[in-house]
Amino acid sequence: MNTITQRLTRKTINGPRFLGNTLIEIENTEETEKTEITPMKKIITESDYRTNGEILLVIKDVESCNIILDSNTTEHIIIKALTKVFIRPSSGKIDEYYDEIFIDWGACVEFYMLENNWYIVSSDGLKLE
């Protein structure tokens, strides 16, 4: 097996998907037992939400939303705002400086947790307050 095929992953229909050794998604079928696994992609329509290991959140259908980046359950996340969103970490800071950031409709931000701080590694339309 060459190095390119070693890095590729294959999804088996109705099987679990892994990112490295971490289970990221499982499809429920009649044969599988019901398990409590957090969906890795989620639409949030609540005014307050705490991350729980998701890799993608889309925030919509609410006037504004307060997101807490929970470093105990999440180390990488992408947040897409279709409303006003305030994002703050459960511990540490964002980019070693901010206690909270605000993103408005249409913005998308990608975060990584590293050494007790959240770092913005990709964004568009970001408004820092």
PDB file of C-alpha atoms in Angstrom:
ATOM      1  CA  MET A   1       0.000   0.000   0.000  1.00  0.00           C
ATOM      2  CA  ASN A   2       1.492   3.366  -0.946  1.00  0.00           C
ATOM      3  CA  THR A   3       1.390   6.452   1.302  1.00  0.00           C
ATOM      4  CA  ILE A   4      -1.565   7.998  -0.531  1.00  0.00           C
ATOM      5  CA  THR A   5      -3.852   5.000  -0.055  1.00  0.00           C
ATOM      6  CA  GLN A   6      -2.768   4.693   3.570  1.00  0.00           C
ATOM      7  CA  ARG A   7      -4.165   8.196   4.242  1.00  0.00           C
ATOM      8  CA  LEU A   8      -7.503   7.619   2.501  1.00  0.00           C
ATOM      9  CA  THR A   9     -10.473   6.298   4.405  1.00  0.00           C
ATOM     10  CA  ARG A  10     -13.407   4.288   3.150  1.00  0.00           C
ATOM     11  CA  LYS A  11     -16.939   4.476   4.459  1.00  0.00           C
ATOM     12  CA  THR A  12     -18.722   1.181   4.745  1.00  0.00           C
ATOM     13  CA  ILE A  13     -22.464   1.501   4.226  1.00  0.00           C
ATOM     14  CA  ASN A  14     -24.258   1.238   7.579  1.00  0.00           C
ATOM     15  CA  GLY A  15     -20.938   1.070   9.410  1.00  0.00           C
ATOM     16  CA  PRO A  16     -19.219   3.371  11.874  1.00  0.00           C
ATOM     17  CA  ARG A  17     -16.855   6.085  10.616  1.00  0.00           C
ATOM     18  CA  PHE A  18     -13.593   6.888  12.347  1.00  0.00           C
ATOM     19  CA  LEU A  19     -11.198   9.848  12.314  1.00  0.00           C
ATOM     20  CA  GLY A  20      -7.983   8.204  13.438  1.00  0.00           C
ATOM     21  CA  ASN A  21      -9.063   6.098  16.409  1.00  0.00           C
ATOM     22  CA  THR A  22     -12.041   8.323  17.291  1.00  0.00           C
ATOM     23  CA  LEU A  23     -15.561   7.196  16.400  1.00  0.00           C
ATOM     24  CA  ILE A  24     -17.131  10.156  14.598  1.00  0.00           C
ATOM     25  CA  GLU A  25     -20.405   8.820  13.273  1.00  0.00           C
ATOM     26  CA  ILE A  26     -22.512   5.690  13.316  1.00  0.00           C
ATOM     27  CA  GLU A  27     -25.542   4.950  11.200  1.00  0.00           C
ATOM     28  CA  ASN A  28     -28.406   3.280  13.010  1.00  0.00           C
ATOM     29  CA  THR A  29     -29.995   0.354  11.247  1.00  0.00           C
ATOM     30  CA  GLU A  30     -32.415  -2.240  12.462  1.00  0.00           C
ATOM     31  CA  GLU A  31     -29.497  -4.608  13.111  1.00  0.00           C
ATOM     32  CA  THR A  32     -27.515  -2.183  15.291  1.00  0.00           C
ATOM     33  CA  GLU A  33     -28.312  -1.490  18.884  1.00  0.00           C
ATOM     34  CA  LYS A  34     -29.366   2.041  19.712  1.00  0.00           C
ATOM     35  CA  THR A  35     -26.281   3.888  20.931  1.00  0.00           C
ATOM     36  CA  GLU A  36     -25.895   7.345  22.376  1.00  0.00           C
ATOM     37  CA  ILE A  37     -23.429   8.969  20.024  1.00  0.00           C
ATOM     38  CA  THR A  38     -23.491  12.703  19.465  1.00  0.00           C
ATOM     39  CA  PRO A  39     -24.032  13.578  15.791  1.00  0.00           C
ATOM     40  CA  MET A  40     -20.862  15.129  14.425  1.00  0.00           C
ATOM     41  CA  LYS A  41     -22.842  17.584  12.277  1.00  0.00           C
ATOM     42  CA  LYS A  42     -25.657  19.402  13.981  1.00  0.00           C
ATOM     43  CA  ILE A  43     -28.117  22.256  13.376  1.00  0.00           C
ATOM     44  CA  ILE A  44     -28.599  24.377  16.498  1.00  0.00           C
ATOM     45  CA  THR A  45     -31.837  26.329  16.991  1.00  0.00           C
ATOM     46  CA  GLU A  46     -31.422  27.070  20.711  1.00  0.00           C
ATOM     47  CA  SER A  47     -30.326  30.363  22.269  1.00  0.00           C
ATOM     48  CA  ASP A  48     -27.662  28.621  24.413  1.00  0.00           C
ATOM     49  CA  TYR A  49     -25.548  25.624  23.436  1.00  0.00           C
ATOM     50  CA  ARG A  50     -22.443  23.870  24.796  1.00  0.00           C
ATOM     51  CA  THR A  51     -20.349  21.848  22.350  1.00  0.00           C
ATOM     52  CA  ASN A  52     -20.200  18.093  22.828  1.00  0.00           C
ATOM     53  CA  GLY A  53     -17.610  16.763  20.405  1.00  0.00           C
ATOM     54  CA  GLU A  54     -19.273  17.890  17.169  1.00  0.00           C
ATOM     55  CA  ILE A  55     -17.134  18.846  14.188  1.00  0.00           C
ATOM     56  CA  LEU A  56     -19.733  21.124  12.549  1.00  0.00           C
ATOM     57  CA  LEU A  57     -22.484  23.325  13.984  1.00  0.00           C
ATOM     58  CA  VAL A  58     -24.880  25.389  11.868  1.00  0.00           C
ATOM     59  CA  ILE A  59     -26.685  27.982  13.978  1.00  0.00           C
ATOM     60  CA  LYS A  60     -30.043  29.187  12.634  1.00  0.00           C
ATOM     61  CA  ASP A  61     -33.734  29.925  13.308  1.00  0.00           C
ATOM     62  CA  VAL A  62     -33.029  31.761  16.581  1.00  0.00           C
ATOM     63  CA  GLU A  63     -32.546  35.518  17.178  1.00  0.00           C
ATOM     64  CA  SER A  64     -29.068  35.010  18.675  1.00  0.00           C
ATOM     65  CA  CYS A  65     -27.112  32.130  20.151  1.00  0.00           C
ATOM     66  CA  ASN A  66     -24.458  31.786  22.862  1.00  0.00           C
ATOM     67  CA  ILE A  67     -22.048  28.936  22.149  1.00  0.00           C
ATOM     68  CA  ILE A  68     -19.650  27.602  24.766  1.00  0.00           C
ATOM     69  CA  LEU A  69     -16.639  25.757  23.350  1.00  0.00           C
ATOM     70  CA  ASP A  70     -16.302  22.885  25.834  1.00  0.00           C
ATOM     71  CA  SER A  71     -12.651  21.850  25.945  1.00  0.00           C
ATOM     72  CA  ASN A  72     -13.562  18.641  27.824  1.00  0.00           C
ATOM     73  CA  THR A  73     -15.510  17.247  24.867  1.00  0.00           C
ATOM     74  CA  THR A  74     -14.332  19.182  21.805  1.00  0.00           C
ATOM     75  CA  GLU A  75     -10.920  19.951  20.331  1.00  0.00           C
ATOM     76  CA  HIS A  76     -11.836  20.934  16.762  1.00  0.00           C
ATOM     77  CA  ILE A  77     -15.036  22.533  15.506  1.00  0.00           C
ATOM     78  CA  ILE A  78     -16.429  24.560  12.607  1.00  0.00           C
ATOM     79  CA  ILE A  79     -19.268  26.966  13.363  1.00  0.00           C
ATOM     80  CA  LYS A  80     -21.461  28.402  10.582  1.00  0.00           C
ATOM     81  CA  ALA A  81     -23.696  31.308  11.630  1.00  0.00           C
ATOM     82  CA  LEU A  82     -27.047  31.992  10.004  1.00  0.00           C
ATOM     83  CA  THR A  83     -27.875  34.354  12.883  1.00  0.00           C
ATOM     84  CA  LYS A  84     -25.957  36.369  15.487  1.00  0.00           C
ATOM     85  CA  VAL A  85     -23.605  34.084  17.436  1.00  0.00           C
ATOM     86  CA  PHE A  86     -21.506  34.786  20.522  1.00  0.00           C
ATOM     87  CA  ILE A  87     -18.747  32.212  21.080  1.00  0.00           C
ATOM     88  CA  ARG A  88     -16.783  31.806  24.295  1.00  0.00           C
ATOM     89  CA  PRO A  89     -14.538  29.060  25.651  1.00  0.00           C
ATOM     90  CA  SER A  90     -15.258  27.027  28.788  1.00  0.00           C
ATOM     91  CA  SER A  91     -11.629  27.635  29.753  1.00  0.00           C
ATOM     92  CA  GLY A  92      -8.732  29.628  28.359  1.00  0.00           C
ATOM     93  CA  LYS A  93      -9.094  32.298  25.694  1.00  0.00           C
ATOM     94  CA  ILE A  94      -9.643  32.536  21.958  1.00  0.00           C
ATOM     95  CA  ASP A  95      -6.382  33.338  20.140  1.00  0.00           C
ATOM     96  CA  GLU A  96      -4.813  33.896  23.580  1.00  0.00           C
ATOM     97  CA  TYR A  97      -6.590  37.255  23.833  1.00  0.00           C
ATOM     98  CA  TYR A  98     -10.383  37.161  23.487  1.00  0.00           C
ATOM     99  CA  ASP A  99     -12.843  35.996  26.166  1.00  0.00           C
ATOM    100  CA  GLU A 100     -15.645  36.007  23.579  1.00  0.00           C
ATOM    101  CA  ILE A 101     -16.077  36.621  19.865  1.00  0.00           C
ATOM    102  CA  PHE A 102     -19.143  37.619  17.872  1.00  0.00           C
ATOM    103  CA  ILE A 103     -19.934  36.347  14.383  1.00  0.00           C
ATOM    104  CA  ASP A 104     -22.865  37.523  12.320  1.00  0.00           C
ATOM    105  CA  TRP A 105     -25.059  35.984   9.618  1.00  0.00           C
ATOM    106  CA  GLY A 106     -23.079  34.136   6.953  1.00  0.00           C
ATOM    107  CA  ALA A 107     -19.787  33.909   8.851  1.00  0.00           C
ATOM    108  CA  CYS A 108     -17.995  30.603   9.287  1.00  0.00           C
ATOM    109  CA  VAL A 109     -15.169  29.997  11.778  1.00  0.00           C
ATOM    110  CA  GLU A 110     -12.964  26.977  12.436  1.00  0.00           C
ATOM    111  CA  PHE A 111     -11.410  26.471  15.886  1.00  0.00           C
ATOM    112  CA  TYR A 112      -8.767  24.145  17.337  1.00  0.00           C
ATOM    113  CA  MET A 113      -8.066  23.672  21.039  1.00  0.00           C
ATOM    114  CA  LEU A 114      -4.376  23.641  21.915  1.00  0.00           C
ATOM    115  CA  GLU A 115      -2.728  24.003  25.336  1.00  0.00           C
ATOM    116  CA  ASN A 116      -5.875  25.361  27.030  1.00  0.00           C
ATOM    117  CA  ASN A 117      -6.585  28.005  24.363  1.00  0.00           C
ATOM    118  CA  TRP A 118      -8.840  27.975  21.325  1.00  0.00           C
ATOM    119  CA  TYR A 119      -7.238  29.106  18.073  1.00  0.00           C
ATOM    120  CA  ILE A 120      -9.054  30.392  15.011  1.00  0.00           C
ATOM    121  CA  VAL A 121      -7.448  28.615  12.082  1.00  0.00           C
ATOM    122  CA  SER A 122      -9.894  29.640   9.387  1.00  0.00           C
ATOM    123  CA  SER A 123     -12.643  32.224   9.114  1.00  0.00           C
ATOM    124  CA  ASP A 124     -14.642  34.412   6.760  1.00  0.00           C
ATOM    125  CA  GLY A 125     -16.591  37.496   7.753  1.00  0.00           C
ATOM    126  CA  LEU A 126     -15.291  37.327  11.326  1.00  0.00           C
ATOM    127  CA  LYS A 127     -16.090  40.231  13.646  1.00  0.00           C
ATOM    128  CA  LEU A 128     -13.981  40.430  16.774  1.00  0.00           C
ATOM    129  CA  GLU A 129     -15.453  42.313  19.733  1.00  0.00           C
TER     130      GLU A 129
END
